[in-house]
mmCIF file of C-alpha atoms in Angstrom:
data_model
loop_
_atom_site.group_PDB
_atom_site.id
_atom_site.type_symbol
_atom_site.label_atom_id
_atom_site.label_comp_id
_atom_site.label_asym_id
_atom_site.label_seq_id
_atom_site.Cartn_x
_atom_site.Cartn_y
_atom_site.Cartn_z
ATOM 1 C CA MET A 28 0.066 0.229 -0.109
ATOM 2 C CA SER A 29 1.094 3.281 -1.230
ATOM 3 C CA LEU A 30 0.504 6.262 0.967
ATOM 4 C CA TYR A 31 0.817 9.656 0.290
ATOM 5 C CA ARG A 32 -0.267 13.429 1.735
ATOM 6 C CA ASP A 33 -0.756 16.769 -0.166
ATOM 7 C CA THR A 34 -2.760 20.274 0.193
ATOM 8 C CA GLY A 35 -5.729 20.785 -2.393
ATOM 9 C CA VAL A 36 -8.817 22.464 -2.406
ATOM 10 C CA VAL A 37 -12.037 20.386 -2.970
ATOM 11 C CA LEU A 38 -13.153 20.719 -6.481
ATOM 12 C CA ARG A 39 -16.526 18.329 -6.495
ATOM 13 C CA VAL A 40 -17.919 15.286 -4.984
ATOM 14 C CA GLN A 41 -20.280 12.064 -5.873
ATOM 15 C CA LYS A 42 -22.011 10.271 -4.028
ATOM 16 C CA LEU A 43 -20.989 6.506 -4.003
ATOM 17 C CA GLY A 44 -23.036 3.530 -2.468
ATOM 18 C CA GLU A 45 -24.739 4.272 0.567
ATOM 19 C CA ALA A 46 -22.413 6.341 2.776
ATOM 20 C CA ASP A 47 -19.100 7.316 0.471
ATOM 21 C CA ARG A 48 -18.400 9.937 -1.475
ATOM 22 C CA ILE A 49 -15.924 10.557 -4.482
ATOM 23 C CA VAL A 50 -13.732 13.572 -3.937
ATOM 24 C CA THR A 51 -11.822 15.189 -6.809
ATOM 25 C CA LEU A 52 -9.884 17.725 -5.708
ATOM 26 C CA LEU A 53 -6.882 19.981 -7.497
ATOM 27 C CA THR A 54 -3.257 19.655 -4.843
ATOM 28 C CA ARG A 55 -0.035 21.098 -4.335
ATOM 29 C CA ARG A 56 2.369 18.153 -5.965
ATOM 30 C CA HIS A 57 -0.115 15.279 -7.365
ATOM 31 C CA GLY A 58 -2.029 17.777 -9.703
ATOM 32 C CA LYS A 59 -6.007 16.619 -10.143
ATOM 33 C CA ILE A 60 -6.917 13.330 -8.306
ATOM 34 C CA ARG A 61 -10.128 11.932 -7.346
ATOM 35 C CA ALA A 62 -10.328 9.544 -4.258
ATOM 36 C CA VAL A 63 -12.972 7.754 -1.950
ATOM 37 C CA ALA A 64 -13.605 9.013 1.120
ATOM 38 C CA LYS A 65 -15.337 5.919 2.642
ATOM 39 C CA GLY A 66 -18.473 6.941 5.407
ATOM 40 C CA VAL A 67 -18.257 10.449 5.087
ATOM 41 C CA ARG A 68 -21.987 10.530 4.278
ATOM 42 C CA ARG A 69 -23.376 9.050 7.891
ATOM 43 C CA THR A 70 -24.306 11.435 10.537
ATOM 44 C CA ARG A 71 -21.360 10.243 12.967
ATOM 45 C CA SER A 72 -18.948 11.008 10.270
ATOM 46 C CA ARG A 73 -16.227 13.090 12.000
ATOM 47 C CA TRP A 74 -14.554 14.719 9.041
ATOM 48 C CA GLY A 75 -17.130 14.510 6.519
ATOM 49 C CA ALA A 76 -17.484 18.109 6.159
ATOM 50 C CA ARG A 77 -14.243 19.051 5.748
ATOM 51 C CA LEU A 78 -14.026 17.480 2.384
ATOM 52 C CA GLU A 79 -16.746 19.490 0.430
ATOM 53 C CA PRO A 80 -16.135 21.862 -2.253
ATOM 54 C CA PHE A 81 -14.472 25.192 -1.437
ATOM 55 C CA ASN A 82 -12.341 23.583 1.301
ATOM 56 C CA HIS A 83 -8.263 23.618 1.446
ATOM 57 C CA VAL A 84 -7.438 20.763 3.234
ATOM 58 C CA ASP A 85 -4.315 18.414 3.945
ATOM 59 C CA VAL A 86 -5.082 14.797 3.092
ATOM 60 C CA GLN A 87 -3.526 11.381 3.710
ATOM 61 C CA CYS A 88 -4.255 9.193 0.842
ATOM 62 C CA HIS A 89 -3.447 5.440 -0.093
ATOM 63 C CA THR A 90 -3.287 4.455 -3.861
ATOM 64 C CA GLY A 91 -5.963 2.256 -5.092
ATOM 65 C CA ARG A 92 -6.560 0.165 -7.842
ATOM 66 C CA THR A 93 -9.093 2.112 -9.759
ATOM 67 C CA LEU A 94 -9.559 5.518 -7.162
ATOM 68 C CA ASP A 95 -7.497 6.276 -4.363
ATOM 69 C CA VAL A 96 -8.745 6.039 -1.146
ATOM 70 C CA ILE A 97 -8.822 9.353 1.461
ATOM 71 C CA THR A 98 -7.689 7.984 5.284
ATOM 72 C CA GLN A 99 -7.209 11.546 6.911
ATOM 73 C CA ALA A 100 -8.317 14.941 6.318
ATOM 74 C CA GLN A 101 -7.721 18.142 7.721
ATOM 75 C CA THR A 102 -8.366 21.828 7.135
ATOM 76 C CA VAL A 103 -6.139 24.508 5.985
ATOM 77 C CA ASP A 104 -8.526 26.602 5.394
ATOM 78 C CA ALA A 105 -12.796 27.087 5.112
ATOM 79 C CA PHE A 106 -12.918 28.907 2.515
ATOM 80 C CA GLY A 107 -17.193 27.881 1.759
ATOM 81 C CA ALA A 108 -18.173 29.554 5.151
ATOM 82 C CA GLY A 109 -17.277 32.777 3.446
ATOM 83 C CA LEU A 110 -19.247 31.887 0.310
ATOM 84 C CA ILE A 111 -22.168 30.326 0.453
ATOM 85 C CA SER A 112 -24.186 32.900 2.016
ATOM 86 C CA ASP A 113 -23.583 35.515 -1.053
ATOM 87 C CA TYR A 114 -24.791 34.615 -4.016
ATOM 88 C CA ALA A 115 -22.832 36.894 -6.267
ATOM 89 C CA ARG A 116 -19.394 35.083 -4.320
ATOM 90 C CA TYR A 117 -20.887 31.502 -4.209
ATOM 91 C CA THR A 118 -21.671 31.561 -8.459
ATOM 92 C CA ALA A 119 -18.521 32.956 -8.972
ATOM 93 C CA GLY A 120 -16.733 30.636 -6.976
ATOM 94 C CA CYS A 121 -18.214 27.751 -8.394
ATOM 95 C CA ALA A 122 -17.344 28.745 -11.767
ATOM 96 C CA VAL A 123 -13.470 29.026 -10.373
ATOM 97 C CA LEU A 124 -14.204 25.758 -9.305
ATOM 98 C CA GLU A 125 -15.562 24.357 -12.564
ATOM 99 C CA THR A 126 -12.786 25.926 -14.813
ATOM 100 C CA ALA A 127 -10.245 24.631 -12.657
ATOM 101 C CA ASP A 128 -11.629 20.977 -13.257
ATOM 102 C CA ARG A 129 -11.889 21.561 -17.034
ATOM 103 C CA ILE A 130 -8.408 23.171 -17.761
ATOM 104 C CA VAL A 131 -6.949 20.437 -15.710
ATOM 105 C CA ALA A 132 -7.798 17.453 -17.944
ATOM 106 C CA GLU A 133 -5.040 15.112 -16.737
ATOM 107 C CA GLU A 134 -5.415 13.076 -13.713
ATOM 108 C CA GLY A 135 -2.024 12.880 -11.962
ATOM 109 C CA GLU A 136 -0.456 15.335 -13.667
ATOM 110 C CA PRO A 137 1.327 18.554 -11.378
ATOM 111 C CA ALA A 138 -0.578 21.729 -12.156
ATOM 112 C CA LEU A 139 1.061 24.161 -9.637
ATOM 113 C CA ARG A 140 0.669 27.218 -11.351
ATOM 114 C CA VAL A 141 -3.188 26.051 -11.456
ATOM 115 C CA TYR A 142 -3.248 24.935 -7.707
ATOM 116 C CA LEU A 143 -1.981 28.234 -6.866
ATOM 117 C CA LEU A 144 -4.327 30.880 -8.613
ATOM 118 C CA LEU A 145 -7.211 28.597 -7.447
ATOM 119 C CA VAL A 146 -6.545 29.127 -3.652
ATOM 120 C CA GLY A 147 -5.765 33.358 -4.574
ATOM 121 C CA ALA A 148 -9.530 33.484 -6.140
ATOM 122 C CA ILE A 149 -11.195 31.458 -3.862
ATOM 123 C CA ARG A 150 -9.200 33.413 -0.507
ATOM 124 C CA ALA A 151 -9.843 36.492 -2.491
ATOM 125 C CA LEU A 152 -13.789 35.499 -2.803
ATOM 126 C CA ALA A 153 -13.733 34.162 0.592
ATOM 127 C CA GLY A 154 -12.109 37.547 2.384
ATOM 128 C CA ARG A 155 -14.873 39.846 0.420
ATOM 129 C CA GLU A 156 -12.458 42.565 -0.233
ATOM 130 C CA ARG A 157 -12.740 42.917 -3.904
ATOM 131 C CA ASP A 158 -15.606 42.533 -6.856
ATOM 132 C CA PRO A 159 -16.288 38.744 -6.838
ATOM 133 C CA SER A 160 -16.802 39.389 -10.733
ATOM 134 C CA LEU A 161 -13.366 40.901 -11.038
ATOM 135 C CA VAL A 162 -11.931 38.033 -9.206
ATOM 136 C CA LEU A 163 -13.457 35.599 -11.378
ATOM 137 C CA ASP A 164 -12.417 37.616 -14.473
ATOM 138 C CA ALA A 165 -9.129 37.511 -13.222
ATOM 139 C CA PHE A 166 -8.491 33.467 -12.590
ATOM 140 C CA LEU A 167 -10.316 32.844 -15.835
ATOM 141 C CA LEU A 168 -7.735 34.852 -18.084
ATOM 142 C CA ARG A 169 -4.723 33.588 -15.952
ATOM 143 C CA ALA A 170 -5.986 30.133 -16.209
ATOM 144 C CA MET A 171 -6.076 30.420 -19.730
ATOM 145 C CA THR A 172 -2.413 31.594 -19.854
ATOM 146 C CA HIS A 173 -1.536 28.375 -17.794
ATOM 147 C CA ALA A 174 -3.601 26.079 -20.908
ATOM 148 C CA GLY A 175 -1.815 28.416 -23.485
ATOM 149 C CA TRP A 176 -5.379 30.087 -24.174
ATOM 150 C CA ALA A 177 -4.543 33.557 -22.792
ATOM 151 C CA PRO A 178 -6.352 36.486 -25.562
ATOM 152 C CA ALA A 179 -3.977 38.764 -27.147
ATOM 153 C CA ILE A 180 -4.560 41.866 -25.795
ATOM 154 C CA ASN A 181 -2.266 44.398 -27.237
ATOM 155 C CA ASP A 182 -0.482 43.169 -30.168
ATOM 156 C CA CYS A 183 -2.312 41.695 -33.241
ATOM 157 C CA ALA A 184 -3.555 37.869 -32.434
ATOM 158 C CA ARG A 185 -2.275 36.751 -36.162
ATOM 159 C CA CYS A 186 0.155 39.031 -37.124
ATOM 160 C CA ALA A 187 1.695 40.288 -34.072
ATOM 161 C CA ALA A 188 1.698 43.828 -35.041
ATOM 162 C CA PRO A 189 1.995 46.273 -32.219
ATOM 163 C CA GLY A 190 -0.996 47.615 -30.906
ATOM 164 C CA PRO A 191 -3.473 49.232 -29.609
ATOM 165 C CA HIS A 192 -5.734 47.721 -31.940
ATOM 166 C CA PRO A 193 -9.627 48.144 -32.453
ATOM 167 C CA ALA A 194 -10.965 44.779 -33.062
ATOM 168 C CA PHE A 195 -10.908 41.736 -31.268
ATOM 169 C CA ASN A 196 -11.968 38.106 -32.573
ATOM 170 C CA ILE A 197 -12.605 34.987 -29.994
ATOM 171 C CA ALA A 198 -11.281 32.532 -33.088
ATOM 172 C CA ALA A 199 -8.645 34.477 -34.033
ATOM 173 C CA GLY A 200 -7.420 34.616 -30.522
ATOM 174 C CA GLY A 201 -7.722 37.921 -29.232
ATOM 175 C CA ALA A 202 -7.199 41.350 -30.531
ATOM 176 C CA VAL A 203 -6.280 41.996 -34.395
ATOM 177 C CA CYS A 204 -5.191 44.785 -36.828
ATOM 178 C CA PRO A 205 -7.299 46.580 -39.428
ATOM 179 C CA ARG A 206 -5.211 44.048 -42.083
ATOM 180 C CA CYS A 207 -5.802 41.087 -39.892
ATOM 181 C CA ARG A 208 -9.589 41.453 -39.120
ATOM 182 C CA PRO A 209 -12.079 38.453 -40.013
ATOM 183 C CA PRO A 210 -15.396 39.327 -40.835
ATOM 184 C CA GLY A 211 -17.512 38.780 -37.558
ATOM 185 C CA SER A 212 -15.103 40.612 -35.185
ATOM 186 C CA ILE A 213 -16.298 43.472 -32.511
ATOM 187 C CA THR A 214 -15.120 46.183 -31.492
ATOM 188 C CA PRO A 215 -14.788 47.102 -27.925
ATOM 189 C CA SER A 216 -13.672 50.238 -26.212
ATOM 190 C CA ARG A 217 -10.382 51.049 -25.255
ATOM 191 C CA GLU A 218 -11.104 51.272 -21.288
ATOM 192 C CA THR A 219 -12.379 46.714 -21.792
ATOM 193 C CA PHE A 220 -8.612 46.562 -23.332
ATOM 194 C CA THR A 221 -7.313 47.948 -20.331
ATOM 195 C CA LEU A 222 -9.169 46.195 -18.176
ATOM 196 C CA LEU A 223 -8.450 42.908 -19.300
ATOM 197 C CA ASP A 224 -4.815 43.758 -19.344
ATOM 198 C CA ALA A 225 -4.980 44.826 -16.015
ATOM 199 C CA LEU A 226 -6.765 41.722 -14.571
ATOM 200 C CA LEU A 227 -4.364 39.795 -16.497
ATOM 201 C CA HIS A 228 -1.316 40.770 -14.930
ATOM 202 C CA GLY A 229 -3.254 42.137 -11.554
ATOM 203 C CA ASP A 230 -3.118 45.603 -12.151
ATOM 204 C CA TRP A 231 -5.964 46.143 -9.252
ATOM 205 C CA ALA A 232 -5.966 49.746 -8.977
ATOM 206 C CA THR A 233 -7.155 49.932 -12.089
ATOM 207 C CA ALA A 234 -9.640 46.847 -12.204
ATOM 208 C CA ASP A 235 -11.163 48.821 -9.025
ATOM 209 C CA ALA A 236 -11.648 52.165 -11.107
ATOM 210 C CA ALA A 237 -13.186 50.686 -14.278
ATOM 211 C CA ALA A 238 -17.207 51.358 -14.969
ATOM 212 C CA PRO A 239 -19.907 48.859 -14.570
ATOM 213 C CA VAL A 240 -20.408 49.008 -18.587
ATOM 214 C CA THR A 241 -16.631 47.930 -18.801
ATOM 215 C CA ARG A 242 -16.539 44.740 -16.253
ATOM 216 C CA ARG A 243 -19.615 43.866 -18.233
ATOM 217 C CA ASP A 244 -18.394 43.688 -21.209
ATOM 218 C CA THR A 245 -15.082 42.469 -20.147
ATOM 219 C CA SER A 246 -16.791 39.232 -18.455
ATOM 220 C CA GLY A 247 -18.513 39.037 -21.592
ATOM 221 C CA ILE A 248 -15.527 38.884 -23.873
ATOM 222 C CA VAL A 249 -13.429 36.438 -20.956
ATOM 223 C CA ALA A 250 -16.358 33.995 -21.283
ATOM 224 C CA ALA A 251 -17.339 33.681 -24.500
ATOM 225 C CA HIS A 252 -12.983 33.348 -25.134
ATOM 226 C CA LEU A 253 -13.144 30.357 -22.165
ATOM 227 C CA GLN A 254 -15.787 28.534 -23.520
ATOM 228 C CA TRP A 255 -14.867 29.198 -27.600
ATOM 229 C CA HIS A 256 -11.188 27.085 -26.046
ATOM 230 C CA LEU A 257 -13.258 24.633 -23.888
ATOM 231 C CA GLU A 258 -15.547 23.799 -26.873
ATOM 232 C CA ARG A 259 -18.545 23.591 -23.946
ATOM 233 C CA GLN A 260 -20.494 26.014 -22.183
ATOM 234 C CA LEU A 261 -19.540 25.914 -18.087
ATOM 235 C CA ARG A 262 -22.859 24.775 -16.057
ATOM 236 C CA SER A 263 -21.992 27.506 -13.377
ATOM 237 C CA LEU A 264 -21.124 30.289 -15.476
ATOM 238 C CA PRO A 265 -24.594 31.512 -16.652
ATOM 239 C CA LEU A 266 -25.578 31.667 -12.769
ATOM 240 C CA VAL A 267 -22.913 34.234 -12.001
ATOM 241 C CA GLU A 268 -24.519 37.201 -10.790
ATOM 242 C CA ARG A 269 -22.437 40.278 -12.369
ATOM 243 C CA ARG A 270 -22.715 43.383 -10.647
ATOM 244 C CA THR A 271 -21.323 46.052 -9.184
ATOM 245 C CA PHE A 272 -19.089 45.811 -5.752
ATOM 246 C CA THR A 273 -20.019 48.596 -3.160
ATOM 247 C CA PRO A 274 -20.016 48.602 0.605
ATOM 248 C CA ALA A 275 -23.426 48.882 0.568
ATOM 249 C CA ALA A 276 -23.832 45.511 -1.488
ATOM 250 C CA GLU A 277 -21.700 43.470 0.707
ATOM 251 C CA SER A 278 -24.006 44.579 3.734
ATOM 252 C CA GLY A 279 -27.341 43.116 1.264
ATOM 253 C CA THR A 280 -28.266 46.654 0.013
ATOM 254 C CA ARG A 281 -28.389 47.050 -3.513
ATOM 255 C CA SER A 282 -27.490 50.165 -4.895
ATOM 256 C CA VAL A 283 -27.948 51.533 -8.514
ATOM 257 C CA GLY A 284 -26.071 49.952 -11.263
ATOM 258 C CA GLN A 285 -26.383 46.717 -9.336
ATOM 259 C CA GLU A 286 -28.726 45.002 -11.707
ATOM 260 C CA PRO A 287 -27.864 41.314 -12.200
ATOM 261 C CA VAL A 288 -26.568 40.369 -15.927
ATOM 262 C CA ARG A 289 -26.059 37.643 -17.835
ATOM 263 C CA ALA A 290 -22.437 36.007 -17.655
ATOM 264 C CA ASP A 291 -22.188 36.487 -21.459
ATOM 265 C CA GLY A 292 -22.454 40.368 -21.292
ATOM 266 C CA ARG A 293 -26.182 40.659 -22.118
ATOM 267 C CA GLY A 294 -28.363 41.962 -19.395
#
């Protein structure tokens, strides 16, 4: 029997039999793993609640024939407690978990960069210090960079001509110059390109200053770009509530400009 220990974030859980669960985690050293947690659905289970989505845990597993088995689990960060009572943060968090699960396709392959991005995004959402929509879009952009799908923002995606350029085409890979511009390209505002660049490079002062319409348009581009490369729609993304983050919003009062919009950018 081969034992190993690692820290990871619970991405999803599935029922198995009458009392067990299959837990999918993204871990620091072993990448994505699926392991059985035996007996955790029983009411007397002492550590079943630790293996819930969003939780950052330290687990010990032993290697099985088809699925590994979790023998111990200790909570490192209970991020779920800061998310489940806030719909906008919870749905953004679900989109973060699902994206990490899709981007890291192979089990057992180390994905340290995505793991660190995931922990940082969930911590930021649970900490309630930043707009959940901005945190989500920053995570999506940076995760796509790891996968090799990052959109071109300044230089032309086709000929690498230095920008800025006025048009954006998802199939072409991002910003395109007038010579390379394919039919059907869109023309985002310059502020949208600025916000994309700020989110990709962690310029939070610029991101926080962006207007609601710019955030909405940026979210639509990021969601469309991700789903084009995944070749499928994320189930959680259409449920994300896009609204302007303000202290009033965090206290439960919705102010002007906080109407929910769809994740594809349409109201």
